[in-house]
Every structure is written in structure tokens, then in C-alpha cells.
Amino acid sequence: MSSTAGAAAAPAIEAHGLTKRFGDVLALDRLDLAVPAGSVFGFLGPNGAGKTTTLRILAGLGHASAGTAVVAGVGVGRGGTELAGRIGYLDQDPRFYGWMTGRELLAFVGRAYGLAGSALRSRVDEVLETVGLVEAAGRRIGGYSGGMRQRLGVGQALLPRPAVLFLDEPVSALDPEGRRDVLELVGSLGGEATVFMSTHILTDVERICDRVAILDHGRLVTEAPIGELLARHARPILEIDPEPGQADAVARLAAALRATTWTREVREEHGVLRVVVTDAEQAAAEGLLVVVAAGVRLARFERVRPTLEDVFLQLVGTEAPGPEVGA
Amino acid sequence: MTGFGLLLRKEIREQVRTARLPVVVVVFAVFGLISPVFARYVREIVEALGGGQFQGMIPEPTVADAVAQFTKNMGQFGVLIAILVTMGSVATEKERGTAAFLLTKPITRGAFVGAKVLAIGSLLAIATAVAGTLCWIYTAILFEPLPAAHFAAAVALVWLSLAVVAALTFLASVTTRSALVAGGVAFGAFLVAGILSALPAIGAYMPTSLWGAADQLALGTVPDPLLGPIVANVLFVAAAIGLAWWSFRRQEI
């Protein structure tokens, strides 16, 4: 078993020029990354950006076409078991042996890391408690739901107390309660282990990660602490919440807003117009006038703090969660 | 080979829990048992079914028929079962993602391959031994006792032929991501070996030729050649497993 104690100031994960080609497809393009030890690191990107490819290379499952990486002080791709002995890994769609029980699987993992006897039993009990599977521990995994499998996946990754924990979409199959519990658990690991987590759910990243990297088409777009990223990239946002039943007027308003010189983008999210502005002063001065001119009755007009999602959409420019109004 | 013991225990438990071990042993046992029974009573059965039409046409069965029936059954159903139990051994683990789960633990790829090879080889060995024992007992009851040591050697040859088929299937399972494709490739390779066994220069060295040698051995005759085909088939097994290990070490999981 590895311990993170004394992990010094050296990055827990370092990648230099990491490149991966699948035939003609460049899945990962000269990725340089340094993840500080003890951080909870969010690895973001749209579908096909190269997140899973990166995780698999760093976990020793895939081979880089070029470049080098070091995880927990171990060179990736050297073979042997040293790397695996220092990491925990959770796949995007975790699958285990359906004939084993949850307890048996965790015991199997513990034995692989050299645990035995009462130390193994108590660690398995502890992990079952942590991931909320005590009652299902004696049941065959083949009968587990997707959420239970994901909890078990988190458990098996945590069990050896790894120095670095790789989590690929760790809460994608969980219900809201399970998601909250697992996120709290992952967030609490900061300082104890280095967590490298890929996800699509940006609010989750905002909730528990202290640093993020955004990947797009295999290239690193940016990497920074979340606060710094928001300060550096986020543009002011106006939220305009019209009274219901004014579809035509709201469409007119969206068109009018788009025609102004201070508007960069207008999106509708659940009936609320979200306006990304380029000039906050001008928007404050003229925004309400545009609303009045469009004849829209307002429930709320507010300047809001930009979120990580706003930064993500700005940098990656894809997968807007809401449709463009009047586009 | 870090993790070999752990993985071997897992493989054996899997064979028991998924009922693979008991099912394969029972199926082999049935073929071991019915081979001498069928050889002994086939004449009566055919004559009864033919309503006297075939009276006197089928010769009196001998102990050689019982042995030939056994090796024939093993060469057909045994081969099919060897392919079935091996074709998904690695391909399915890769396809389902359980290989990725295992290989992010302190377990070497050599241990992963080695544990599977030993587990499959042992499964086939146990099943073949049970089938051979039942065949020997029923042959003794229905015909005459065969020389035990020679019969055991014949059963070992049958096992070796199945091991070659399993090793080829294992190689196919390692190099593909689909159990069905692996099974198809292995079956094709087996057919090719069957065709090659008809060639005079190399025929005797093919796994399918081991059954003829096993027939002779079981009846107390030492076939010629014997050592050459045994060495050749052991080398087939070693080469297939070596290639599988070499390929698996370099694979993306």
C-alpha cells in the first residue's frame, strides 16, 4: 500500500508532450500537465476531447505515441506493477465479476495490494461503509444497479489508499443523493491523495476541485486553479428572467440583445435569458432599456457571477447546454 | 508474475461459481461413459431400428471399437468444448472492461495470462481424466480390461490434442476483442490442422493425428512415430501461449 504522506512539493502527475495517435486520428496532442500533489484536479473537455485516452495512458492501460509521463514518482509505460501499486483507477463504465459479491471483490483488491487477515477485513468494512454498500455487500455484483456498481468502483479505487486516484466520470450513473455523497467523499480526499477526475458535469467540478484543465480536440486549452480561471476568462453575465407566457416578446428581446454592440452571446436556459456581455458598464446602462423596448415584463434582471460552465463554453465553444434563442 | 496465485484462485473460483467446471466435467464424463456403451450396443441398436434389414451386416464389436469411439467423441465434442471454454477467456475480459480493472492493480500481465492458461489446462485435464476413467471402467465391464498405464498415456495424448486447440483458441482470444471471433478463428485453425494431417510428411505431427496414436496406445501398442508428434504438439502449445503473452504485453486495454 502506498501512502501520500511526505509527497513533498513535486507534482503528483507530470506529462510532457504526451501524444496519442489512433491511425490518422490525433487523440492527444503534446499534452503538458503538472498536477500538484494533494489537489483535486478536474479534467474537462467535450466528448472526444481525449480525456479518457489521457487517463488510460496515465493509469498504464494505454501507450503514448510520444511524450513522457510520471505518476506518483513512477514513469508511466515502464511495465511492472510499481505504478499500479500507487494508483487507484475507476473506469467510466466500471465492470466487475458478476459472480463475486461486493465484499469479495473488495477483498480481492485488498489482497492484490498485499492486505491480509484482520487488516484486510477491517479495511473492506470501512470502504463498504464509506461507499454505502454495507447492506449489499453479500449480494452478487451481477445483481447490482449501475449506481451500486459505480459506488463499488469508487470503493475499489479508494481501498488501497492510493497516492493518486484516477476517476473517469465517477458520478455519471449515480442518483442525486449518491452523487452528493461520492462528491463529498472525493472532495474530502484532497490533501490526502491527488485526485484526477474527468467529468462532463461542471457544477461537480466547481463544487470539489481546486484546479482544472480543459482539453479540446486533444489539446490543452487551459490549466489553472478555478478561481484564477474564472477571473481570467469569465465575462460578465446578465440574467433576464421574464414573466411566463411572453414567447414572442422574449424572442424579440433576444434578437434585440443580439443586435447590441455589447452582447457576445444570448442563450435560453429553462426560460431564463443568459446574456454574455463584452462591456459590463454599457450593458448595465442599456440592458433594461432594451428589455422595456421589447415589451417584456420582468420577474428578475440580474448581473450574475460567471460559472465554470460559462468559461468552458467560452474556451471550447461547443455543447451549449441551452438552445440559442431566435437563432 | 506478481499476483499469479491470487488470479489463479480467482479463475478456479470463477469456474466453480459459474458452474463451468462441473458442467465441463459432467459433459466429458458422459462422453467417456457412453463411448464403450455405444460401441458395445450399436449393432443391437441398428439391427433393432432396421427391423432385421441390417441383420449380420455389422460385425461383432471389439474393445478397439470402444477406444475408437472414445477418441472420436473427444476429437469432436471435446474439441468443441475446449474452444467454447477458452474463446472468451481474455476477449470477454477486454470487451467487458474487467481486464482494465485487474491491470490497474499490482498484477502483471504475465500473471494474468499464466493464471488463465493454467486454469483452462487444469479444467481440461480434470475433465479428460474423469472421462478416461469412466471409459476405462465401462470398457472393462462391457469388453475386457485395457492395460491401465497405456490407457492413461492415451488419455494424456487426448488431453494434449485438446490443449493444442485450447492454446490456439487462447491466442485468438488474446489477439481479438470478441469471443465469437476468437472461437471462429480457432475453429478455422483446427480445420486447417485436420487438412494438414492428411499430408504424409507433416500429418503425423498435427494434433488431430494424436487421436490415432492414442487408439494404438490404449490397446497396448506403441505407435510409431510417438515422441516426435508429442514434442511437436507441446511446442505448438508453448508457441501459442508465448505468442499470446507477447501480444498481450503490448496491447492497449
Coordinates of C-alpha atoms in Angstrom, one line a residue:
Chain A
M1 CA 0.0 0.0 0.0
S2 CA 1.2 3.5 -0.8
S3 CA 1.0 6.4 1.4
T4 CA 0.8 10.0 0.3
A5 CA 2.4 11.2 3.4
G6 CA 5.6 13.0 2.6
A7 CA 4.7 13.5 -1.0
A8 CA 6.7 16.7 -1.0
A9 CA 6.1 19.5 -3.4
A10 CA 6.8 17.6 -6.6
P11 CA 3.8 17.3 -8.9
A12 CA 1.9 14.0 -8.4
I13 CA 1.3 13.8 -12.1
E14 CA 3.5 15.2 -14.8
A15 CA 3.1 14.9 -18.5
H16 CA 5.4 16.2 -21.2
G17 CA 4.4 16.3 -24.8
L18 CA 2.1 13.4 -24.3
T19 CA 0.7 12.4 -27.7
K20 CA -1.6 9.6 -28.8
R21 CA -2.5 8.7 -32.4
F22 CA -5.1 6.1 -33.4
G23 CA -4.2 5.6 -37.1
D24 CA -4.7 9.0 -38.7
V25 CA -6.6 10.4 -35.7
L26 CA -4.7 12.5 -33.3
A27 CA -6.4 11.9 -30.0
L28 CA -3.9 13.7 -27.8
D29 CA -1.7 16.4 -29.0
R30 CA 1.5 17.2 -27.0
L31 CA -0.2 17.4 -23.6
D32 CA 1.9 19.1 -20.9
L33 CA 0.5 18.9 -17.5
A34 CA 1.6 19.2 -13.9
V35 CA -0.9 18.3 -11.2
P36 CA 0.2 19.3 -7.7
A37 CA 0.2 16.6 -5.0
G38 CA -2.8 16.6 -2.8
S39 CA -5.0 18.5 -5.3
V40 CA -8.4 17.6 -6.5
F41 CA -8.0 18.1 -10.2
G42 CA -10.9 18.4 -12.7
F43 CA -10.1 17.3 -16.2
L44 CA -12.7 18.7 -18.5
G45 CA -13.5 18.6 -22.2
P46 CA -16.2 17.9 -24.7
N47 CA -16.9 14.3 -25.9
G48 CA -13.9 13.0 -27.9
A49 CA -11.5 15.6 -26.4
G50 CA -9.1 12.9 -25.3
K51 CA -9.9 12.8 -21.5
T52 CA -10.3 9.0 -21.3
T53 CA -7.3 8.5 -23.5
T54 CA -5.2 10.6 -21.2
L55 CA -6.5 8.7 -18.1
R56 CA -5.8 5.3 -19.6
I57 CA -2.3 6.3 -20.6
L58 CA -1.6 7.7 -17.1
A59 CA -3.0 4.6 -15.5
G60 CA -0.8 2.3 -17.6
L61 CA -3.6 0.8 -19.7
G62 CA -2.7 2.6 -22.9
H63 CA 0.6 3.5 -24.6
A64 CA 1.5 7.1 -25.6
S65 CA 2.7 7.5 -29.2
A66 CA 5.1 10.1 -27.9
G67 CA 6.0 12.0 -24.8
T68 CA 6.5 11.0 -21.2
A69 CA 4.6 11.0 -18.0
V70 CA 5.4 10.4 -14.4
V71 CA 2.7 9.5 -11.8
A72 CA 3.4 9.4 -8.1
G73 CA 7.1 9.3 -8.9
V74 CA 6.8 6.3 -11.3
G75 CA 7.5 6.6 -15.0
V76 CA 4.4 5.6 -17.0
G77 CA 4.8 2.8 -19.6
R78 CA 7.8 1.1 -17.9
G79 CA 5.8 -2.0 -17.2
G80 CA 5.8 -3.8 -13.9
T81 CA 3.5 -3.2 -11.0
E82 CA 5.1 -0.2 -9.3
L83 CA 2.7 2.3 -11.0
A84 CA -0.4 0.2 -10.3
G85 CA 0.7 -0.1 -6.6
R86 CA 0.4 3.7 -6.2
I87 CA -2.8 4.5 -8.0
G88 CA -6.5 3.8 -7.8
Y89 CA -8.5 3.7 -11.0
L90 CA -12.2 3.9 -11.8
D91 CA -13.3 3.3 -15.3
Q92 CA -16.0 5.4 -17.0
D93 CA -18.3 2.3 -17.0
P94 CA -17.0 0.1 -14.3
R95 CA -17.5 -3.6 -14.8
F96 CA -16.6 -6.3 -12.3
Y97 CA -17.1 -10.0 -12.0
G98 CA -20.8 -10.6 -11.7
W99 CA -20.3 -13.9 -9.8
M100 CA -18.4 -12.1 -6.9
T101 CA -20.1 -10.4 -4.1
G102 CA -19.2 -6.8 -3.4
R103 CA -17.3 -7.8 -0.3
E104 CA -15.4 -10.5 -2.2
L105 CA -14.4 -8.0 -4.9
L106 CA -13.0 -5.5 -2.3
A107 CA -11.2 -8.3 -0.5
F108 CA -9.7 -9.4 -3.8
V109 CA -8.5 -5.9 -4.5
G110 CA -7.1 -5.7 -1.0
R111 CA -5.2 -8.9 -1.4
A112 CA -3.7 -7.6 -4.7
Y113 CA -2.3 -4.7 -2.7
G114 CA -0.9 -7.0 -0.1
L115 CA -3.5 -6.8 2.6
A116 CA -4.5 -9.9 4.6
G117 CA -6.2 -11.0 7.8
S118 CA -7.8 -8.6 10.1
A119 CA -6.3 -5.6 8.3
L120 CA -8.0 -6.6 5.1
R121 CA -11.3 -7.3 6.8
S122 CA -11.4 -4.0 8.6
R123 CA -10.4 -2.1 5.5
V124 CA -13.1 -3.8 3.4
D125 CA -15.7 -3.0 6.1
E126 CA -14.5 0.6 6.2
V127 CA -14.8 1.0 2.5
L128 CA -18.2 -0.6 2.3
E129 CA -19.4 1.8 5.0
T130 CA -17.8 4.7 3.1
V131 CA -19.5 4.0 -0.2
G132 CA -22.8 2.9 1.3
L133 CA -22.8 -0.7 0.3
V134 CA -22.9 -2.4 3.7
E135 CA -26.3 -4.0 3.1
A136 CA -25.5 -5.1 -0.4
A137 CA -22.0 -6.4 0.5
G138 CA -23.1 -10.0 0.5
R139 CA -25.0 -9.8 -2.8
R140 CA -23.6 -10.8 -6.2
I141 CA -22.4 -7.9 -8.2
G142 CA -24.3 -9.2 -11.2
G143 CA -27.5 -8.0 -9.4
Y144 CA -26.2 -4.5 -8.7
S145 CA -27.7 -1.5 -10.3
G146 CA -25.5 0.9 -12.3
G147 CA -25.2 3.3 -9.4
M148 CA -24.2 0.5 -7.0
R149 CA -21.6 -0.7 -9.4
Q150 CA -20.2 2.9 -9.6
R151 CA -20.1 3.1 -5.8
L152 CA -18.3 -0.2 -5.7
G153 CA -16.0 1.2 -8.4
V154 CA -15.2 4.2 -6.2
G155 CA -14.7 1.8 -3.2
Q156 CA -12.2 -0.5 -5.0
A157 CA -10.3 2.6 -6.2
L158 CA -10.1 4.0 -2.7
L159 CA -9.4 0.8 -0.9
P160 CA -5.6 0.8 -1.2
R161 CA -5.3 4.4 -0.1
P162 CA -3.6 5.3 -3.3
A163 CA -1.3 8.3 -3.8
V164 CA -3.1 9.2 -7.0
L165 CA -6.7 8.4 -7.7
F166 CA -7.9 8.4 -11.4
L167 CA -11.6 8.8 -11.7
D168 CA -13.2 8.8 -15.1
E169 CA -16.7 10.2 -14.9
P170 CA -17.1 8.9 -11.3
V171 CA -20.7 10.0 -10.7
S172 CA -22.3 9.6 -14.1
A173 CA -24.5 6.7 -13.1
L174 CA -25.5 7.9 -9.6
D175 CA -28.7 9.4 -8.4
P176 CA -28.6 12.9 -6.9
E177 CA -28.1 11.6 -3.3
G178 CA -25.4 9.2 -4.4
R179 CA -23.7 11.9 -6.5
R180 CA -23.6 14.2 -3.5
D181 CA -22.2 11.5 -1.2
V182 CA -19.5 10.4 -3.7
L183 CA -18.5 14.0 -4.5
E184 CA -18.2 14.8 -0.8
L185 CA -16.0 11.8 -0.4
V186 CA -13.8 12.6 -3.3
G187 CA -13.6 16.3 -2.2
S188 CA -12.5 15.2 1.2
L189 CA -9.6 13.3 -0.2
G190 CA -7.8 16.5 -1.1
G191 CA -4.6 16.9 0.8
E192 CA -4.5 13.1 1.5
A193 CA -4.4 11.9 -2.1
T194 CA -4.2 13.5 -5.5
V195 CA -7.5 13.1 -7.3
F196 CA -7.5 13.4 -11.1
M197 CA -11.1 13.4 -12.2
S198 CA -12.6 13.7 -15.6
T199 CA -16.3 14.7 -15.9
H200 CA -18.8 16.5 -18.0
I201 CA -20.7 17.8 -15.0
L202 CA -19.1 21.2 -14.5
T203 CA -21.1 22.1 -11.3
D204 CA -19.5 19.0 -9.7
V205 CA -16.0 20.2 -10.7
E206 CA -16.8 23.7 -9.3
R207 CA -18.0 22.1 -6.1
I208 CA -15.0 19.9 -5.2
C209 CA -12.0 20.7 -7.5
D210 CA -9.3 23.2 -6.7
R211 CA -7.7 23.1 -10.1
V212 CA -9.0 22.3 -13.6
A213 CA -7.6 21.6 -17.0
I214 CA -9.7 22.0 -20.2
L215 CA -8.9 19.7 -23.1
D216 CA -10.3 20.2 -26.6
H217 CA -9.5 18.1 -29.7
G218 CA -6.6 16.5 -27.8
R219 CA -5.1 19.9 -26.9
L220 CA -4.8 21.5 -23.5
V221 CA -6.7 24.8 -23.7
T222 CA -6.0 26.0 -20.2
E223 CA -5.0 24.7 -16.8
A224 CA -5.3 26.8 -13.6
P225 CA -7.0 27.0 -10.2
I226 CA -10.7 27.5 -10.6
G227 CA -10.7 31.0 -9.1
E228 CA -7.9 32.1 -11.3
L229 CA -9.6 30.7 -14.4
L230 CA -12.9 32.5 -13.6
A231 CA -11.0 35.7 -13.0
R232 CA -9.0 35.4 -16.2
H233 CA -11.6 34.2 -18.7
A234 CA -15.1 34.8 -17.4
R235 CA -17.1 37.6 -19.0
P236 CA -19.9 39.3 -17.2
I237 CA -23.3 37.7 -17.5
L238 CA -26.8 39.2 -17.3
E239 CA -29.7 37.0 -16.4
I240 CA -33.1 38.2 -17.6
D241 CA -36.0 36.2 -16.2
P242 CA -39.2 37.2 -18.0
E243 CA -42.7 36.5 -16.6
P244 CA -44.1 33.4 -18.3
G245 CA -46.3 33.5 -21.4
Q246 CA -44.5 36.0 -23.5
A247 CA -42.7 33.8 -26.1
D248 CA -43.0 36.3 -28.9
A249 CA -41.8 39.3 -26.8
V250 CA -38.9 37.2 -25.4
A251 CA -37.8 36.2 -29.0
R252 CA -37.9 39.9 -29.9
L253 CA -35.9 40.7 -26.8
A254 CA -33.3 38.1 -27.7
A255 CA -32.9 39.4 -31.2
A256 CA -32.6 43.0 -29.9
L257 CA -30.0 42.0 -27.4
R258 CA -28.0 40.2 -30.0
A259 CA -28.1 43.3 -32.2
T260 CA -26.4 45.4 -29.5
T261 CA -22.6 46.0 -29.6
W262 CA -22.1 44.8 -26.0
T263 CA -23.6 41.4 -26.4
R264 CA -21.5 38.4 -27.2
E265 CA -24.0 35.6 -26.8
V266 CA -27.6 35.0 -25.8
R267 CA -28.8 31.6 -24.5
E268 CA -32.0 30.5 -23.0
E269 CA -31.8 28.2 -20.1
H270 CA -35.1 27.0 -18.7
G271 CA -36.9 30.2 -19.7
V272 CA -34.2 32.5 -18.5
L273 CA -32.1 34.5 -20.9
R274 CA -28.4 34.3 -20.2
V275 CA -26.6 37.1 -21.9
V276 CA -22.8 37.1 -22.1
V277 CA -21.7 40.7 -22.4
T278 CA -18.5 42.2 -23.6
D279 CA -18.9 45.6 -21.9
A280 CA -20.4 45.3 -18.4
E281 CA -20.8 49.1 -18.0
Q282 CA -22.7 49.6 -21.2
A283 CA -24.8 46.5 -20.6
A284 CA -25.8 47.9 -17.2
A285 CA -26.7 51.2 -18.7
E286 CA -28.6 50.0 -21.7
G287 CA -29.8 46.5 -20.8
L288 CA -33.1 47.5 -19.1
L289 CA -33.9 49.9 -21.9
V290 CA -33.7 47.1 -24.4
V291 CA -36.0 45.0 -22.2
V292 CA -38.5 47.8 -22.0
A293 CA -38.4 48.5 -25.7
A294 CA -39.1 44.8 -26.4
G295 CA -42.2 45.0 -24.2
V296 CA -41.1 42.1 -21.9
R297 CA -42.5 42.0 -18.3
L298 CA -39.7 41.0 -16.0
A299 CA -39.6 38.8 -12.9
R300 CA -35.9 39.3 -12.5
F301 CA -33.0 41.2 -14.1
E302 CA -29.6 40.4 -12.5
R303 CA -25.9 40.6 -13.1
V304 CA -24.6 37.2 -12.0
R305 CA -21.2 35.7 -11.3
P306 CA -19.9 33.7 -14.3
T307 CA -19.7 30.0 -13.7
L308 CA -17.1 27.4 -14.8
E309 CA -19.7 26.4 -17.4
D310 CA -19.6 29.9 -18.9
V311 CA -15.8 29.7 -19.0
F312 CA -15.9 26.2 -20.5
L313 CA -18.3 27.3 -23.3
Q314 CA -16.2 30.3 -24.0
L315 CA -13.0 28.4 -24.3
V316 CA -14.3 25.3 -26.0
G317 CA -17.2 26.9 -27.8
T318 CA -19.3 23.7 -28.1
E319 CA -22.0 21.9 -26.3
A320 CA -24.0 24.9 -25.2
P321 CA -26.4 23.4 -22.6
G322 CA -29.4 25.6 -23.7
P323 CA -30.6 26.5 -27.2
E324 CA -29.9 29.8 -28.8
V325 CA -33.0 31.9 -28.8
G326 CA -34.2 33.1 -32.1
A327 CA -31.1 31.7 -33.8
Chain B
M1 CA 4.4 -12.9 -12.2
T2 CA 3.1 -10.7 -9.3
G3 CA -0.5 -11.7 -8.5
F4 CA -0.3 -15.1 -10.1
G5 CA -1.6 -17.0 -7.1
L6 CA -4.4 -14.5 -6.4
L7 CA -5.5 -14.7 -10.1
L8 CA -5.3 -18.5 -10.2
R9 CA -7.6 -18.7 -7.1
K10 CA -9.9 -16.3 -8.8
E11 CA -10.0 -18.3 -12.0
I12 CA -10.7 -21.5 -10.2
R13 CA -13.4 -19.9 -8.0
E14 CA -14.9 -18.5 -11.2
Q15 CA -15.0 -21.9 -12.8
V16 CA -16.8 -23.3 -9.8
R17 CA -19.2 -20.4 -9.2
T18 CA -20.2 -20.1 -12.8
A19 CA -20.7 -23.9 -13.0
R20 CA -18.2 -24.1 -15.8
L21 CA -16.1 -26.7 -14.0
P22 CA -18.9 -29.1 -13.1
V23 CA -20.6 -28.7 -16.4
V24 CA -17.5 -29.5 -18.5
V25 CA -16.6 -32.4 -16.2
V26 CA -20.1 -33.8 -16.4
V27 CA -20.2 -33.5 -20.2
F28 CA -16.8 -35.1 -20.6
A29 CA -17.9 -37.8 -18.2
V30 CA -21.0 -38.6 -20.2
F31 CA -18.9 -39.0 -23.4
G32 CA -16.4 -41.1 -21.5
L33 CA -19.2 -43.3 -20.2
I34 CA -21.3 -43.7 -23.4
S35 CA -18.3 -44.4 -25.7
P36 CA -17.9 -48.1 -24.7
V37 CA -21.6 -48.4 -24.2
F38 CA -22.4 -47.1 -27.6
A39 CA -19.6 -49.3 -29.2
R40 CA -21.0 -52.4 -27.4
Y41 CA -24.6 -51.9 -28.3
V42 CA -24.5 -50.1 -31.6
R43 CA -25.0 -53.3 -33.5
E44 CA -28.1 -54.3 -31.5
I45 CA -29.5 -50.7 -31.8
V46 CA -29.1 -50.6 -35.6
E47 CA -30.5 -54.0 -36.1
A48 CA -33.5 -53.2 -33.9
L49 CA -34.1 -50.0 -35.7
G50 CA -33.7 -51.6 -39.1
G51 CA -36.3 -54.3 -38.4
G52 CA -33.9 -57.1 -39.3
Q53 CA -32.7 -55.3 -42.5
F54 CA -29.2 -55.0 -41.2
Q55 CA -29.0 -58.4 -39.6
G56 CA -25.4 -59.7 -39.8
M57 CA -24.1 -56.7 -41.7
I58 CA -22.4 -55.0 -38.7
P59 CA -19.5 -57.0 -37.3
E60 CA -19.3 -58.1 -33.7
P61 CA -18.0 -55.1 -31.6
T62 CA -14.5 -55.3 -30.1
V63 CA -12.6 -53.4 -27.5
A64 CA -10.9 -51.4 -30.3
D65 CA -14.3 -50.0 -31.2
A66 CA -14.8 -48.8 -27.7
V67 CA -11.4 -47.0 -27.7
A68 CA -12.0 -45.6 -31.2
Q69 CA -15.4 -44.3 -30.1
F70 CA -13.8 -42.6 -27.1
T71 CA -11.1 -40.8 -29.1
K72 CA -13.7 -39.9 -31.8
N73 CA -16.0 -38.3 -29.2
M74 CA -13.1 -36.4 -27.6
G75 CA -12.0 -35.3 -31.1
Q76 CA -15.4 -33.8 -31.8
F77 CA -17.2 -32.8 -28.7
G78 CA -14.0 -32.4 -26.6
V79 CA -12.6 -30.0 -29.2
L80 CA -15.8 -28.1 -29.4
I81 CA -15.9 -27.7 -25.6
A82 CA -12.2 -26.8 -25.4
I83 CA -12.9 -23.9 -27.9
L84 CA -16.1 -22.9 -26.0
V85 CA -14.4 -22.6 -22.6
T86 CA -11.4 -20.8 -24.0
M87 CA -12.7 -18.4 -26.6
G88 CA -13.9 -15.8 -24.1
S89 CA -11.2 -16.1 -21.6
V90 CA -9.4 -12.9 -22.5
A91 CA -11.5 -11.4 -25.3
T92 CA -14.5 -11.2 -23.0
E93 CA -12.5 -9.6 -20.1
K94 CA -11.2 -7.0 -22.5
E95 CA -14.7 -6.4 -24.0
R96 CA -16.4 -6.1 -20.6
G97 CA -13.7 -4.0 -19.0
T98 CA -12.7 -6.4 -16.3
A99 CA -9.2 -6.7 -17.8
A100 CA -8.8 -2.9 -17.2
F101 CA -10.0 -3.3 -13.7
L102 CA -7.4 -6.0 -13.0
L103 CA -4.5 -4.5 -14.8
T104 CA -4.7 -1.2 -12.8
K105 CA -3.9 -3.3 -9.8
P106 CA -0.4 -4.6 -8.9
I107 CA -0.8 -7.6 -11.1
T108 CA 1.5 -8.3 -14.1
R109 CA 0.2 -9.2 -17.5
G110 CA 2.3 -12.4 -17.3
A111 CA 0.4 -13.4 -14.2
F112 CA -2.9 -12.6 -15.9
V113 CA -2.1 -14.8 -18.9
G114 CA -0.4 -17.6 -16.8
A115 CA -3.3 -17.9 -14.4
K116 CA -5.8 -18.3 -17.2
V117 CA -3.6 -20.8 -19.1
L118 CA -3.1 -23.0 -16.0
A119 CA -6.8 -22.8 -15.1
I120 CA -8.0 -23.8 -18.5
G121 CA -5.4 -26.5 -18.9
S122 CA -6.3 -27.9 -15.5
L123 CA -10.0 -27.8 -16.3
L124 CA -9.5 -29.8 -19.5
A125 CA -7.1 -32.2 -17.7
I126 CA -9.6 -33.0 -14.9
A127 CA -12.5 -33.4 -17.4
T128 CA -10.4 -35.6 -19.7
A129 CA -9.2 -37.7 -16.7
V130 CA -12.7 -38.3 -15.5
A131 CA -13.9 -39.2 -19.0
G132 CA -10.9 -41.5 -19.5
T133 CA -11.5 -43.2 -16.1
L134 CA -15.2 -43.8 -16.8
C135 CA -14.4 -45.1 -20.3
W136 CA -11.8 -47.5 -18.9
I137 CA -14.2 -48.9 -16.3
Y138 CA -17.0 -49.4 -18.7
T139 CA -14.7 -50.9 -21.3
A140 CA -13.6 -53.3 -18.7
I141 CA -17.2 -54.2 -17.8
L142 CA -18.5 -54.4 -21.4
F143 CA -15.4 -55.8 -23.2
E144 CA -12.2 -56.5 -21.4
P145 CA -9.8 -54.6 -19.2
L146 CA -7.3 -52.5 -21.1
P147 CA -3.7 -52.0 -19.9
A148 CA -4.1 -49.2 -17.4
A149 CA -0.8 -47.5 -17.9
H150 CA -1.2 -47.5 -21.7
F151 CA -4.7 -46.3 -21.4
A152 CA -3.6 -43.4 -19.1
A153 CA -0.9 -42.5 -21.6
A154 CA -3.6 -42.5 -24.4
V155 CA -5.8 -40.2 -22.3
A156 CA -2.8 -37.9 -21.8
L157 CA -2.4 -37.7 -25.6
V158 CA -6.1 -36.8 -26.0
W159 CA -5.6 -34.1 -23.4
L160 CA -2.5 -32.8 -25.3
S161 CA -4.6 -32.6 -28.5
L162 CA -7.2 -30.6 -26.6
A163 CA -4.5 -28.4 -25.1
V164 CA -3.3 -27.5 -28.6
V165 CA -6.8 -26.5 -29.6
A166 CA -7.2 -24.5 -26.3
A167 CA -3.8 -22.8 -26.8
L168 CA -4.7 -21.7 -30.3
T169 CA -8.1 -20.5 -29.1
F170 CA -6.4 -18.7 -26.3
L171 CA -4.1 -16.9 -28.7
A172 CA -7.1 -15.9 -30.8
S173 CA -8.9 -14.7 -27.6
V174 CA -5.9 -12.6 -26.7
T175 CA -5.5 -11.0 -30.1
T176 CA -9.1 -10.2 -30.7
R177 CA -11.8 -8.3 -28.7
S178 CA -14.6 -10.7 -29.4
A179 CA -15.1 -14.2 -28.1
L180 CA -17.1 -15.2 -31.2
V181 CA -14.3 -14.1 -33.5
A182 CA -11.8 -15.9 -31.3
G183 CA -13.9 -19.1 -31.5
G184 CA -14.2 -18.8 -35.2
V185 CA -10.5 -18.3 -35.7
A186 CA -9.7 -21.3 -33.5
F187 CA -12.2 -23.5 -35.3
G188 CA -10.7 -22.5 -38.6
A189 CA -7.2 -23.2 -37.4
F190 CA -8.4 -26.6 -36.2
L191 CA -9.9 -27.4 -39.6
V192 CA -6.6 -26.4 -41.3
A193 CA -4.8 -28.8 -38.9
G194 CA -7.2 -31.5 -39.8
I195 CA -6.5 -30.9 -43.5
L196 CA -2.7 -30.8 -42.9
S197 CA -2.9 -34.1 -41.0
A198 CA -3.6 -35.8 -44.4
L199 CA -0.2 -34.7 -45.7
P200 CA 2.3 -37.6 -45.5
A201 CA 5.3 -35.6 -44.3
I202 CA 3.7 -33.5 -41.6
G203 CA 0.4 -35.2 -40.9
A204 CA 1.7 -37.3 -38.0
Y205 CA 2.7 -34.1 -36.2
M206 CA -0.7 -32.5 -36.3
P207 CA -2.9 -32.5 -33.1
T208 CA -5.6 -34.5 -34.9
S209 CA -3.1 -37.3 -35.5
L210 CA -2.7 -37.7 -31.8
W211 CA -6.1 -39.5 -31.6
G212 CA -4.9 -42.3 -33.9
A213 CA -1.8 -42.6 -31.7
A214 CA -4.0 -42.6 -28.6
D215 CA -6.1 -45.5 -30.1
Q216 CA -3.0 -47.6 -30.5
L217 CA -1.6 -46.8 -27.1
A218 CA -4.8 -47.6 -25.3
L219 CA -4.8 -51.0 -26.9
G220 CA -1.2 -51.7 -25.7
T221 CA 0.7 -50.9 -28.9
V222 CA 3.3 -48.1 -29.0
P223 CA 2.7 -46.1 -32.2
D224 CA 5.5 -45.0 -34.4
P225 CA 6.3 -42.1 -34.5
L226 CA 5.2 -41.1 -31.0
L227 CA 7.9 -38.9 -29.4
G228 CA 8.1 -36.6 -32.4
P229 CA 4.4 -35.8 -32.5
I230 CA 4.3 -35.3 -28.7
V231 CA 7.2 -32.9 -28.9
A232 CA 5.7 -31.1 -31.9
N233 CA 2.4 -30.6 -30.1
V234 CA 4.0 -29.5 -26.9
L235 CA 5.8 -26.9 -29.0
F236 CA 2.6 -25.8 -30.6
V237 CA 1.1 -25.2 -27.1
A238 CA 4.2 -23.4 -25.9
A239 CA 4.4 -21.2 -29.1
A240 CA 0.7 -20.3 -28.9
I241 CA 0.9 -19.3 -25.2
G242 CA 4.2 -17.5 -25.8
L243 CA 2.8 -15.5 -28.7
A244 CA -0.3 -14.8 -26.6
W245 CA 1.8 -13.5 -23.7
W246 CA 4.0 -11.4 -26.1
S247 CA 0.9 -9.9 -27.8
F248 CA -0.9 -9.2 -24.5
R249 CA 2.1 -7.4 -23.0
R250 CA 2.0 -4.9 -25.8
Q251 CA -1.7 -4.4 -26.0
E252 CA -3.8 -1.3 -25.1
I253 CA -6.5 -2.5 -22.7

